[in-house]
Every structure is written in C-alpha cells, then in structure tokens.
Short mmCIF file of C-alpha atoms and ligand atoms in Angstrom, two decimals:
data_model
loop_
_atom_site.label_atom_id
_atom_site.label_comp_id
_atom_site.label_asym_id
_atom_site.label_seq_id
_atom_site.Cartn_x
_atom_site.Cartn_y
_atom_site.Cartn_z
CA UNK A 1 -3.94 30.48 12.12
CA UNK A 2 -4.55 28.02 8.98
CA UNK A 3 -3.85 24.26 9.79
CA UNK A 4 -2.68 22.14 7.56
CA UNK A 5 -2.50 18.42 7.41
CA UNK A 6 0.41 16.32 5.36
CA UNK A 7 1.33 12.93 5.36
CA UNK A 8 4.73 11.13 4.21
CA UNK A 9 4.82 7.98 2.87
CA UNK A 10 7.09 5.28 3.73
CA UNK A 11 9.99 6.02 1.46
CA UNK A 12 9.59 9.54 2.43
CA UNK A 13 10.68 8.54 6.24
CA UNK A 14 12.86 4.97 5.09
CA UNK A 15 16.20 6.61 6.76
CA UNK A 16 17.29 8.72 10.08
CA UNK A 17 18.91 11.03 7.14
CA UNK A 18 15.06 11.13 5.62
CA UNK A 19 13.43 11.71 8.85
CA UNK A 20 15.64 14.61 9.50
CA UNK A 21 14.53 15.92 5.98
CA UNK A 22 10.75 15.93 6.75
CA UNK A 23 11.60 17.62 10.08
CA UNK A 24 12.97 20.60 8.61
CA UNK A 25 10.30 20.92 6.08
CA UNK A 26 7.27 20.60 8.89
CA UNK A 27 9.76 22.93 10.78
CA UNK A 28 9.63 25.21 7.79
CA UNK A 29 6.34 25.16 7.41
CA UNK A 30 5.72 25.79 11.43
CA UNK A 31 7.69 29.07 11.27
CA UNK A 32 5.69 30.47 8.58
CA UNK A 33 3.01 30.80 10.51
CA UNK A 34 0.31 27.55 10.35
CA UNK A 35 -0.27 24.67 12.58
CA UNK A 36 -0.06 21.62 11.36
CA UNK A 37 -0.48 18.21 12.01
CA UNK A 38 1.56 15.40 10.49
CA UNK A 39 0.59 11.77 9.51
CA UNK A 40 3.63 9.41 9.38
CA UNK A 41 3.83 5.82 7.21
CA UNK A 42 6.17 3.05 8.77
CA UNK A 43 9.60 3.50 7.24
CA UNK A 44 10.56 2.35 3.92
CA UNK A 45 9.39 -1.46 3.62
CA UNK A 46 8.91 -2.11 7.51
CA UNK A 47 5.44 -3.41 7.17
CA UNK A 48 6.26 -6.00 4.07
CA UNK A 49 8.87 -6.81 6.80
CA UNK A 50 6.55 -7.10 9.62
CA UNK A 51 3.91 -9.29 7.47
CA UNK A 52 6.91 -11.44 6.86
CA UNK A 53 8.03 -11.57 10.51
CA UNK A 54 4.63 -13.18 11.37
CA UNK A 55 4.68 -15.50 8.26
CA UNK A 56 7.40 -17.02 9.42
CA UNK A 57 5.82 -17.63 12.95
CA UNK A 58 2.37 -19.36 11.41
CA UNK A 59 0.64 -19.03 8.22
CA UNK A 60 -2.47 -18.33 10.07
CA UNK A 61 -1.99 -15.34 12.44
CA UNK A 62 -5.09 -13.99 13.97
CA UNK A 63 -6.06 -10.23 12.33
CA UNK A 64 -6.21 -8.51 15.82
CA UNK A 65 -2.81 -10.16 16.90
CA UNK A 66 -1.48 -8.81 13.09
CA UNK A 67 -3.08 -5.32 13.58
CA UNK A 68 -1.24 -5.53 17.34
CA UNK A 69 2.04 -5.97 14.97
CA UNK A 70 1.42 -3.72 11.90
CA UNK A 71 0.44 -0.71 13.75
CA UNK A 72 4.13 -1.14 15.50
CA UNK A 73 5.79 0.47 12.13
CA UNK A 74 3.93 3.63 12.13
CA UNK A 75 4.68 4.16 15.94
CA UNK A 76 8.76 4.32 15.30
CA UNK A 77 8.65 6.49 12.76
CA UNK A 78 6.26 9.02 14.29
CA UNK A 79 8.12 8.98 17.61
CA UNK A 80 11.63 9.50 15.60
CA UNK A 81 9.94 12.69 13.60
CA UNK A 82 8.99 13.96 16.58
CA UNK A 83 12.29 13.82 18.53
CA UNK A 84 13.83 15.39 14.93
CA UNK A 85 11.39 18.39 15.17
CA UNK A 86 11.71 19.05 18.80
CA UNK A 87 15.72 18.91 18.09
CA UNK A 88 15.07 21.53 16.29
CA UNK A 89 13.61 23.40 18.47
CA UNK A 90 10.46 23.14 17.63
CA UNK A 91 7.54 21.84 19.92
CA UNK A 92 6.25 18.74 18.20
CA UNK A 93 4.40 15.67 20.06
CA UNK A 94 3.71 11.97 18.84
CA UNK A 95 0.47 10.63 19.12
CA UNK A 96 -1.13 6.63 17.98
CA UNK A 97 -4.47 6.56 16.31
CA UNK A 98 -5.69 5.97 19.65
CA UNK A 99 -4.83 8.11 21.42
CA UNK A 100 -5.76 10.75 18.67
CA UNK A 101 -9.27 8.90 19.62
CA UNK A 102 -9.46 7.53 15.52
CA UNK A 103 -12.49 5.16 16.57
CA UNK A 104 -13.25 1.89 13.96
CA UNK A 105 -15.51 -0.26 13.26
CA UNK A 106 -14.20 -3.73 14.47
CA UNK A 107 -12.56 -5.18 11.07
CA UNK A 108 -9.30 -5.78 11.80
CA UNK A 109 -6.70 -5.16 8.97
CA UNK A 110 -9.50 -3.45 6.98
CA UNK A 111 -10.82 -1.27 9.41
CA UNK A 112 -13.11 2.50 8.27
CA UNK A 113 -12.85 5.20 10.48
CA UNK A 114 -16.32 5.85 12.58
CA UNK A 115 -15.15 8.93 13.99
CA UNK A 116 -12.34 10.96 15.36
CA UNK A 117 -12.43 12.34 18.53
CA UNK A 118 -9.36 14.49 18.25
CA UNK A 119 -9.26 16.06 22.16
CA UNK A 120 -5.64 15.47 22.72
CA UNK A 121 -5.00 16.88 18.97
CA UNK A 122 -6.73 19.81 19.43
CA UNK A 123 -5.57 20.46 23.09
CA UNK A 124 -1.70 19.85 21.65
CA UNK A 125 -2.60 22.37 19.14
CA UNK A 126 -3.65 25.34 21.56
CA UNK A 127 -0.25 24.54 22.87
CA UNK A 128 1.33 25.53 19.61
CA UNK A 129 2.75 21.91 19.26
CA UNK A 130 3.11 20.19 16.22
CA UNK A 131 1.16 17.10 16.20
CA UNK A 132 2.70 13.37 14.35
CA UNK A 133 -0.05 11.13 13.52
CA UNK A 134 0.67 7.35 13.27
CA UNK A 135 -0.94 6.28 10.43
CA UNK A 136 -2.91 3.79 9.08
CA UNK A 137 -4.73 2.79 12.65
CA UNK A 138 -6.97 3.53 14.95
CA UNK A 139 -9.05 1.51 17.82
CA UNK A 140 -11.67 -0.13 17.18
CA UNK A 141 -15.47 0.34 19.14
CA UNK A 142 -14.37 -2.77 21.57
CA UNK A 143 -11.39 -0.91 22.34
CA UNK A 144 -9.00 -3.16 19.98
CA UNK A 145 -5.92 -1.49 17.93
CA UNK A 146 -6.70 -1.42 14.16
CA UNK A 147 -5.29 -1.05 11.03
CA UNK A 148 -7.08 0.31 8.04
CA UNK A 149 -5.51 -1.89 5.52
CA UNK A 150 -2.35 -1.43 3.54
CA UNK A 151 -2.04 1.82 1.97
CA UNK A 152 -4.19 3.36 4.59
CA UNK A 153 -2.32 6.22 5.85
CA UNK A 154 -3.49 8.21 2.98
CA UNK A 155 -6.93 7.64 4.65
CA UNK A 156 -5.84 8.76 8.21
CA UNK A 157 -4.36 11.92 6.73
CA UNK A 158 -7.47 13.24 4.60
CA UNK A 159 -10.07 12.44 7.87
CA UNK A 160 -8.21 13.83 10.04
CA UNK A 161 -8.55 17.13 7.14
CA UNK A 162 -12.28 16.60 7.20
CA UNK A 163 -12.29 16.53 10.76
CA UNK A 164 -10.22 19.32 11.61
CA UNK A 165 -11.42 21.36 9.21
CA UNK A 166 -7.98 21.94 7.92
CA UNK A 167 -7.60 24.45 5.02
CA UNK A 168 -5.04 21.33 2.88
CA UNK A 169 -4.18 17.97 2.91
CA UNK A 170 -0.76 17.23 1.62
CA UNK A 171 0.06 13.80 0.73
CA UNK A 172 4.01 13.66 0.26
CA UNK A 173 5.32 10.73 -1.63
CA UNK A 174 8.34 9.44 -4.08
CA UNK A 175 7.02 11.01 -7.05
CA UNK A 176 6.20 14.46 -8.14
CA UNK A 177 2.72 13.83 -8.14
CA UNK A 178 -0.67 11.62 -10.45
CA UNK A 179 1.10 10.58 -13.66
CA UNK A 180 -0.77 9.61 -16.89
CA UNK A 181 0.84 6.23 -16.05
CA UNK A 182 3.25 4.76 -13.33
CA UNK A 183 6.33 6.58 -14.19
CA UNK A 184 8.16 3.90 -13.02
CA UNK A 185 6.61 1.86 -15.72
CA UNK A 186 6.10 4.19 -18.58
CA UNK A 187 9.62 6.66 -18.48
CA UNK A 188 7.66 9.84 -20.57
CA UNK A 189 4.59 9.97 -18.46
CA UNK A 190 3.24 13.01 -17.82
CA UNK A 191 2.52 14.99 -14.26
CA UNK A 192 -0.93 16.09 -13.99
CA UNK A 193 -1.44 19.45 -12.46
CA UNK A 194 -4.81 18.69 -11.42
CA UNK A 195 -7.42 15.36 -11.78
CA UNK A 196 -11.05 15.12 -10.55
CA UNK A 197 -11.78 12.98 -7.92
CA UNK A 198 -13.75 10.46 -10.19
CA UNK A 199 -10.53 10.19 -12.10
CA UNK A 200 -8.35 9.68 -8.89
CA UNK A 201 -10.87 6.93 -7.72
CA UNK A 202 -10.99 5.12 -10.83
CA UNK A 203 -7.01 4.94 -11.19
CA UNK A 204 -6.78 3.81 -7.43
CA UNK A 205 -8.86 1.34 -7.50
CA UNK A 206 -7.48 -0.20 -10.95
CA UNK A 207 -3.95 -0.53 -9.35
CA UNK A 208 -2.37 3.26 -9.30
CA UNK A 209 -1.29 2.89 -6.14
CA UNK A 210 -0.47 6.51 -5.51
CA UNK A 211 -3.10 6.66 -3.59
CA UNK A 212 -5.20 4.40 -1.33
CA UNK A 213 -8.61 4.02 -3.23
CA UNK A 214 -10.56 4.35 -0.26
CA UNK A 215 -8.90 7.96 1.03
CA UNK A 216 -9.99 9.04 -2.98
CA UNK A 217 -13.74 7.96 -2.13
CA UNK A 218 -13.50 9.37 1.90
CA UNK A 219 -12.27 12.93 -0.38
CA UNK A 220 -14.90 12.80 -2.74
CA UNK A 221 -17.58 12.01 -0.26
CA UNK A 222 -16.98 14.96 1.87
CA UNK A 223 -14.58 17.26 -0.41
CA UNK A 224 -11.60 16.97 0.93
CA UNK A 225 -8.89 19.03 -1.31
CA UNK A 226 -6.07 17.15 -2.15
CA UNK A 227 -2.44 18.09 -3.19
CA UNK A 228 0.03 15.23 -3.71
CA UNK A 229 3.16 16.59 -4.03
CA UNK A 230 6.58 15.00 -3.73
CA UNK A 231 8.75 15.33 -0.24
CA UNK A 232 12.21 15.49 -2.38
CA UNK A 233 11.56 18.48 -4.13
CA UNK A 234 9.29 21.94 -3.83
CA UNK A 235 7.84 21.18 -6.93
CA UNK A 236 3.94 21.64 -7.11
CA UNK A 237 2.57 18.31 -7.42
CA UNK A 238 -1.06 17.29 -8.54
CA UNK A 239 -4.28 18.32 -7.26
CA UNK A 240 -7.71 16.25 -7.05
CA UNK A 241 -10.48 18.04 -7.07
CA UNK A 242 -14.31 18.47 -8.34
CA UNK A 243 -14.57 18.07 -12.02
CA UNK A 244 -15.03 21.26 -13.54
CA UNK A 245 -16.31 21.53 -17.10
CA UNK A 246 -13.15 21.72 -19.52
CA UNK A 247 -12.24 18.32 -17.53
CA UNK A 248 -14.25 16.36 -19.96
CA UNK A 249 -12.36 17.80 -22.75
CA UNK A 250 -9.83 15.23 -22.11
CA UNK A 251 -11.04 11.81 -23.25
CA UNK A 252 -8.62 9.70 -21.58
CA UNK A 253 -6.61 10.96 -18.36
CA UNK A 254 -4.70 8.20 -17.67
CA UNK A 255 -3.60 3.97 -17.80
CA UNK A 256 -3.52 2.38 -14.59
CA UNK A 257 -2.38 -1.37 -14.35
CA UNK A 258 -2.82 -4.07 -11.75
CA UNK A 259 -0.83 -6.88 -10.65
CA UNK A 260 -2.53 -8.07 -7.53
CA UNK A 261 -5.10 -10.33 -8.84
CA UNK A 262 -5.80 -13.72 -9.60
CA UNK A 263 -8.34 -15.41 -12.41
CA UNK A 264 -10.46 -18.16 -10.71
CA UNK A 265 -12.16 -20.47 -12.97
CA UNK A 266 -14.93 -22.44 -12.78
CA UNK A 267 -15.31 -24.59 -15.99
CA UNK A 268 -17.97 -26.96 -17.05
CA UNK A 269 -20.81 -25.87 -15.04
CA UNK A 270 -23.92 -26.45 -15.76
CA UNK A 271 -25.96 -23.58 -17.65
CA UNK A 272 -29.16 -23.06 -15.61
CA UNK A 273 -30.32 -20.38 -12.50
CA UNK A 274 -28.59 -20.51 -9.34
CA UNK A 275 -25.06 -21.65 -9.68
CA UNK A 276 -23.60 -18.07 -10.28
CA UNK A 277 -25.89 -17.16 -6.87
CA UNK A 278 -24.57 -19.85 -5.40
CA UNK A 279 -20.49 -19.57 -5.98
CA UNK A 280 -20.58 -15.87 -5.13
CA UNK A 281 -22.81 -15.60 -2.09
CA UNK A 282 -20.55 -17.98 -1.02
CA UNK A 283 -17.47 -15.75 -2.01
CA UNK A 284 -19.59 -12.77 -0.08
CA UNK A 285 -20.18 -14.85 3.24
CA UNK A 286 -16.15 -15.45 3.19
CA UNK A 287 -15.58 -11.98 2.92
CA UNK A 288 -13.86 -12.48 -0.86
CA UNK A 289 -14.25 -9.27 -3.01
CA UNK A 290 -14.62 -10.30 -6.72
CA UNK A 291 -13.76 -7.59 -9.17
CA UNK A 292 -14.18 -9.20 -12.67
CA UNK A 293 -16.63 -11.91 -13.80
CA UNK A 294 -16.80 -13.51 -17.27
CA UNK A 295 -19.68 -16.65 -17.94
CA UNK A 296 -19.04 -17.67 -21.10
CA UNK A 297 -21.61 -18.70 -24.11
CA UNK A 298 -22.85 -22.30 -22.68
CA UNK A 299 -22.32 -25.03 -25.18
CA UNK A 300 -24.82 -28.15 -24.33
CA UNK A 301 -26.36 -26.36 -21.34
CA UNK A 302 -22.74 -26.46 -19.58
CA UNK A 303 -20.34 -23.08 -19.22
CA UNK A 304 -17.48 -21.71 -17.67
CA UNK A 305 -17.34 -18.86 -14.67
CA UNK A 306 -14.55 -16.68 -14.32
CA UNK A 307 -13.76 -13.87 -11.48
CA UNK A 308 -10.68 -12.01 -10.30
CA UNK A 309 -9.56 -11.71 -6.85
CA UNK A 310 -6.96 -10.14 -4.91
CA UNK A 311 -3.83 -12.74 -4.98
CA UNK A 312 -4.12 -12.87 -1.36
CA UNK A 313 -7.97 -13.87 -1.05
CA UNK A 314 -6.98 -16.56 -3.99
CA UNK A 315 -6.26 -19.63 -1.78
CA UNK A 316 -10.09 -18.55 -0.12
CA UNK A 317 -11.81 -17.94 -3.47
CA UNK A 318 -10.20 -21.90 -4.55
CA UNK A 319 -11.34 -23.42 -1.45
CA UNK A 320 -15.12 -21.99 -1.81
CA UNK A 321 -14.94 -23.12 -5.14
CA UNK A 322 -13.21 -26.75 -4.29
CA UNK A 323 -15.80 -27.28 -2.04
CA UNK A 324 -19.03 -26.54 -4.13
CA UNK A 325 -17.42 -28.18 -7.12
CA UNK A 326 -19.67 -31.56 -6.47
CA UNK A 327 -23.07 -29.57 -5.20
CA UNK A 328 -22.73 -27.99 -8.52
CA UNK A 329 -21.56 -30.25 -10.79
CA UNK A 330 -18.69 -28.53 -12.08
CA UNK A 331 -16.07 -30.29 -14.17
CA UNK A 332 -13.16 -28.59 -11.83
CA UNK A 333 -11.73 -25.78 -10.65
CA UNK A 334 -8.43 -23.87 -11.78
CA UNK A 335 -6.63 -20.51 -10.97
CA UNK A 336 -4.32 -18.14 -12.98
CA UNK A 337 -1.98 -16.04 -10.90
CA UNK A 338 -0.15 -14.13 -13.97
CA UNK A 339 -2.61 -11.98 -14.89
CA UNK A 340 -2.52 -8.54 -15.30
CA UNK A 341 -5.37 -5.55 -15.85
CA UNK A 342 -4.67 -2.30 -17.54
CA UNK A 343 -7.60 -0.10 -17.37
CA UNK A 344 -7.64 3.52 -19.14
CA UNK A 345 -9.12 6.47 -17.49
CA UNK A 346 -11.46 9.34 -18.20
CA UNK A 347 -14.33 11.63 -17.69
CA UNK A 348 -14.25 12.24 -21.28
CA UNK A 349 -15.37 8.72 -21.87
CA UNK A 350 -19.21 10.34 -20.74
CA UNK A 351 -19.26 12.62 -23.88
CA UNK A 352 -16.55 10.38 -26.65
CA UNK A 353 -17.03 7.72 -28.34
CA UNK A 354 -14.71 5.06 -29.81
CA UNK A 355 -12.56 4.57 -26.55
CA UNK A 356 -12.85 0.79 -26.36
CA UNK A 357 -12.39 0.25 -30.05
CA UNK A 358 -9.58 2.36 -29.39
CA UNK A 359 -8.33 0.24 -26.79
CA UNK A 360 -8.75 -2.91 -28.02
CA UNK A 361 -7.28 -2.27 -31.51
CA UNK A 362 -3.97 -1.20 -29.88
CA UNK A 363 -3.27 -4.49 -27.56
CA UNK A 364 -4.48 -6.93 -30.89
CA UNK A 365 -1.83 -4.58 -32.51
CA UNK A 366 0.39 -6.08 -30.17
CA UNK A 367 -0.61 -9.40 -30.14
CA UNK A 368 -1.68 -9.12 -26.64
CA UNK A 369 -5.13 -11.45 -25.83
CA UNK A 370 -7.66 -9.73 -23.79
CA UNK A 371 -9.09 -12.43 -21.22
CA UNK A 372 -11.85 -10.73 -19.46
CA UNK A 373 -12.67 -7.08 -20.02
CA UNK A 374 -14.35 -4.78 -17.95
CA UNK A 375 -16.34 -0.88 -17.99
CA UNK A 376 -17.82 1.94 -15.98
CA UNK A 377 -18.89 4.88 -17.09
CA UNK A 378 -15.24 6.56 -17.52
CA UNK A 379 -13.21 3.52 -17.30
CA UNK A 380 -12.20 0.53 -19.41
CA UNK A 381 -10.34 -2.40 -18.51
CA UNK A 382 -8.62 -5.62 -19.56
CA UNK A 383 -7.43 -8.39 -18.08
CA UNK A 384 -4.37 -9.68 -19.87
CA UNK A 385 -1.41 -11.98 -19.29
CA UNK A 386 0.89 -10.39 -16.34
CA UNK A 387 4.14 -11.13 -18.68
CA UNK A 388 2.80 -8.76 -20.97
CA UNK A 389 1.25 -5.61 -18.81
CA UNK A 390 4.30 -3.16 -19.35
CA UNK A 391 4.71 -3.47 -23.09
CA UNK A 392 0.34 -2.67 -22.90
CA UNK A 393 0.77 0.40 -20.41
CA UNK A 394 3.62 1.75 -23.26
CA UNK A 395 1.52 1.12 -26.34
CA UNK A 396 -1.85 2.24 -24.60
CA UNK A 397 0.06 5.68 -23.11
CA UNK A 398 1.58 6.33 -26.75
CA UNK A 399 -1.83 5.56 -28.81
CA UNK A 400 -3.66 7.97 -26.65
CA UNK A 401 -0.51 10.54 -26.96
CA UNK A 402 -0.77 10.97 -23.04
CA UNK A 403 2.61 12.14 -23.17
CA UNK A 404 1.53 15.13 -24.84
CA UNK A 405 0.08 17.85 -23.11
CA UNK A 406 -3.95 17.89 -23.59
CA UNK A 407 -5.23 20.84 -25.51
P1 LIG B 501 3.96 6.23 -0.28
O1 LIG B 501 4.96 5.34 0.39
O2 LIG B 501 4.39 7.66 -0.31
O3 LIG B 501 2.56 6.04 0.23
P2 LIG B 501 3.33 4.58 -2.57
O4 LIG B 501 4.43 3.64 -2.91
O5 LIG B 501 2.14 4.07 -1.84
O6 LIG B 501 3.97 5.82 -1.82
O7 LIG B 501 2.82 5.29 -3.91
C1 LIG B 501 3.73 5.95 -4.76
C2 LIG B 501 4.01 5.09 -5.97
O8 LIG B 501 2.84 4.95 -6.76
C3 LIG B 501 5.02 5.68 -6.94
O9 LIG B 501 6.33 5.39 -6.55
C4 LIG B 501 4.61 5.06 -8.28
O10 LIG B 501 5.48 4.00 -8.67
C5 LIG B 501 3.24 4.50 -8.03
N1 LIG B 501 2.26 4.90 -9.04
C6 LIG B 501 1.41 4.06 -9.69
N2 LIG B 501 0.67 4.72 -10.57
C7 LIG B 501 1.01 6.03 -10.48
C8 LIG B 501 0.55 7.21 -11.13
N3 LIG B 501 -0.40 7.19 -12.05
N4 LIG B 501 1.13 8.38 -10.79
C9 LIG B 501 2.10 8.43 -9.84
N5 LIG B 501 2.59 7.34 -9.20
C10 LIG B 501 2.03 6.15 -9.51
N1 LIG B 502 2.56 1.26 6.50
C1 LIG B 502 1.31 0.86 5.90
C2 LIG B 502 1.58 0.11 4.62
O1 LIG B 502 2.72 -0.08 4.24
C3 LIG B 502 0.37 2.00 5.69
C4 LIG B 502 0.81 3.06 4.71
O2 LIG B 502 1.99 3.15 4.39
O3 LIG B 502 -0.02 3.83 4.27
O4 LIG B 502 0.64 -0.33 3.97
MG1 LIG B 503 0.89 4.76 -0.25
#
C-alpha cells in the first residue's frame, strides 16, 4: 500500500470547524486505499501567541525553556485531529517529534533533524492507524525537546517523506499553491503548476514564505517530490521538482519580497585590512546571520559598512557593533528597520541576459532608490525602503508580464 505524507499549516487547523475539515479529507484519503501519515502546525496564530506569552514574562527567556513552550502548539492540534479522525471511525494516533524518535542536533529554536528513528510510526502503521505528526520539533541528542525554527513543520513533513520512503509529500496551506508573487500582495499573480527546486529555494529564502527555506534545500538534497496544494479546495496545486530543460525557457519565475530585515551601518571606518574581518567574525561568534553587505568607495582612507539582518538578531548585530565601535575607530553606528528586499527569480537568468538592467530600470521608473543590491546565479535582489515594497512587487510582476502565462 502507497504512503503518503501531508502536512497542514496553521490556518489550515485555526478552528474545531477546520480540524474537522482535514479529518475528513485524511479520512478520505485512508479509505482509498494508502497509509498515510499526517504532520500538524499549531493552530492559526498560537505560536505568535505563545512567543508573546513568554515576552510578557521576561525579555530574555532561555531557548530550551521557549522550545519547552513552542512545541506546546503543535501538540493540541495533533491530539484534536486525531480524536476528529478516530470520530470518524477511523483508527488514527497522535504522536510528538519525540516520540516519533525525530533526533536534533542541540540548537534550540533552530534545531536540523539528525535522524528519525520512526519505530512507533512504523509499528502504528502495520496497525493500519493513521499517524499525526506534531510538527516543527523533535529532541535533541541530550534528550532536550526542540523546535526547528518557525516555519519548520514544512521540514518535519518532507523528512519524515525521505525517511519513510513515502511515494508524496503534500504540503496543504491557505493558497492554491507557488505564485509568481504573494497573491496576497500582487491580486493577478499567477499559480505555477510546477517550479524547480532551485527556484523554490531561491524564493524561500528571499521572503516567500510558502515554504520554509530549509525543507526546499532538505528536498533538493535528497529529492523529495513536492506538491503544495491548498486544504480548501481539490484544486491541483504546484509541484517542485528537478529542473528539466524547457525550465530555463522562462527567464524570470517569480518576485519574492522580504520584510524581516534590518540595515546595520557602520559609517566612517577606516579603509584598511581587517575591520570587515573583524565586525563579522564577531557577528559569526554571536551566531548573527548577515545576508547583505555593501562597503562603500572610501573617501580619505575612511568608509562605510552595511549588512542586513533578521529584525530579530538586530538588537545583537547593534551591540557587536556598539562595542567594537572604539577598537575600530568608527565614527558610529546606526540601524534602519524599514527596509524591504524584493528579489526576482529564475533559472533562465543562467542562459538571458539583461535581467538586472531590467530590474533596475523598472523601480528608477518608479522613483524607488535601491540601497544595497544583491545576485546569485538565478536571482537578483534589492534592498529598498519597506514603505515602498508593494508598489515594487506590482511594477516588477507587470514589467516581466508574470501574469501571463509563459510560452
Ligand atoms: P502555512 O500556515 O500553511 O504554513 P504560511 O503562512 O507559512 O502557511 O504560508 C502561506 C502564505 O505564504 C500564503 O498565505 C501567502 O501569503 C504567502 N506567500 C508568499 N509568497 C508566496 C508565493 N510566491 N506563492 C504563494 N504564497 C506565498
Ligand atoms: N507553528 C510553527 C510556526 O508557527 C511551525 C509551523 O507552523 O511550521 O512557526
Ligand atoms: Mg508555513
């Protein structure tokens, strides 16, 4: 019998009335004949709402006594699918990441899956039981509960496919599938029926938050199929797989934009070898992953550094730099939260010229600065002022005529 693994996303469980919907599709699925096994999210916002339960007890919670929280979410909502499928008459049982022996490395609230185990999964499957996965944990090799950062059910779901050899992984979320652009953000957006996994990585990790970045890179390491599809309809959804040849046909697949950094600045350093070394093996030692970095043309031996962070490794990223300001001479330190990066996508980009020229013609078109700007080998990207980052996405998505369907 085929097994198949799906997960559903938070707002795909947010309500009892939800839950009961995902039952009787999993039930569905059960009676025509595969086994499956099911990775839940928390519901709806409950771990924004769990982060904020601790802020409000300290602003500086310990990571294992946050994973300890966090992992809480996904264990209501896999318990309450559970009791929904058995209603139904259907054998299902709920297990935690460890008990589904999901083994970590010890990096609490960014943990990466070591191994799975899987005895109990595969002994509840000889017993023709459905099997609920909480998400986005597992325990770590010192025996602590982890989480694998936020997102990171996606992750749990596609392991747990590589593992069990299982012949799909389903991720079910609130839209029908990859657009060309958040739909929520760009109304004519187009579905994709299918996007290679160099694609998918590139637009998860500049901010398309459809899926977690680091499930893309798990797929593409060990080929993991993946459909996302969306839970409210029967709709096919979008599939990521190897890039075949008429992929790079398309120049540009998609615009992805980002919200959740911050621009650090370093300005009036002095111009000579060493100081860069010095601010970001700093940055490394603290853990602080720096995405963008701009060192402007020195004037009189003395420059500016810029780098982007994520907004919540900002107040880090200042302090390194507050307190290094003196050793190297720097005339101070600042930080811009409303920033924005819009990146466009494609394998094209390998084999087409003119992308960037593209690019940048249509934000000075509208008046829009570019800050810092950034490239890979099928990817572009900007950083931009954060008040401006929708009216970009639009203008970007219309001068590459993504709405149209590629020929
Ligand atoms: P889930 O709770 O199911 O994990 P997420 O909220 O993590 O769902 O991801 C789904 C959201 O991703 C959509 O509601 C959409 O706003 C957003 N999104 C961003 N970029 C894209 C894109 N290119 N295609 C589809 N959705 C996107
Ligand atoms: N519940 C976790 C989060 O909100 C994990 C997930 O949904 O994938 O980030
Ligand atoms: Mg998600």
């Amino acid at each position: 019998m085929s097994l198949i693994v799906q997960k559903y996303g938070g707002s795909s469980v947010a309500t009892p009335a939800l839950i009961q919907r995902v039952a009787q599709r999993v039930v569905t699925a059960r009676r025509g004949g595969h086994n499956l096994v099911v990775v839940v999210s928390a519901m709806g916002k409950t771990t924004d709402g769990l982060v904020a339960l601790a802020e409000e007890i300290t602003d500086r919670p310990s990571n294992r006594e946050m994973d300890m929280l966090l992992s809480s979410g996904e264990r209501i909502s896999m318990a309450l699918l559970s009791m929904a499928i058995n209603a139904m008459g259907c054998e299902a049982i709920s297990l935690t990441g460890s008990q589904c022996g999901i083994i970590t490395d010890t990096a609490h609230r960014k943990a990466r899956i070591m191994e799975i185990k899987g005895d109990r999964i595969f002994s509840a499957l000889a017993e023709g039981k459905v099997v609920i996965v909480a998400g986005f944990q597992g325990v770590s090799l010192d025996r602590e509960v982890t989480t694998l950062g936020r997102g990171g059910s996606d992750r749990t779901a596609v392991a747990l496919a590589y593992r069990l050899n299982a012949e799909l992984c389903e991720i079910y979320t609130d839209v029908d599938g990859v657009f060309t652009a958040d739909p929520r953000l760009v109304p004519n957006a187009r579905k994709l029926d299918t996007i290679s996994g160099d694609e998918m990585l590139e637009l998860a990790s500049s901010g398309a938050k459809v899926m977690e970045a680091k499930s893309v890179e798990f797929a593409n390491k060990y080929n993991v199929t993946i459909h996302v599809r969306s839970s409210f309809n029967e709709q096919p959804g979008t599939i990521i797989k190897r890039e075949d040849a008429m992929m790079e046909q398309v120049v540009v697949r998609g615009i992805a934009h980002e919200l959740n950094e911050a621009k650090v600045t370093f300005r009036g350093v002095p111009d000579r070898p060493g100081v860069v070394a010095g601010i970001f093996s700093r940055l490394s030692d603290a853990n602080v992953n720096v995405d963008m970095i701009v060192q402007n043309v020195s004037e009189s031996g003395i420059t500016d550094v810029s780098f982007t962070v994520r907004k919540t490794d900002m107040r880090i990223a200042l302090g390194i730099c507050e307190g290094i300001k003196d050793k190297f001479q720097a005339k101070d330190v600042g930080a811009d939260e409303e920033i924005a990066k819009v990146s466009v996508i494609g394998v094209g980009m390998r084999s087409h010229s003119g992308v960037a020229a593209k690019m940048f013609q249509t934000l000075a078109d509208e008046g829009i600065n570019i800050e810092m700007i950034s490239t890979s080998e099928i990817r572009i990207s900007c950083v931009i002022q954060a008040s401006e980052v929708e009216r970009a996405v639009r203008a970007l998505h219309a001068a590459f005529e993504l709405e149209k369907e590629a020929g």
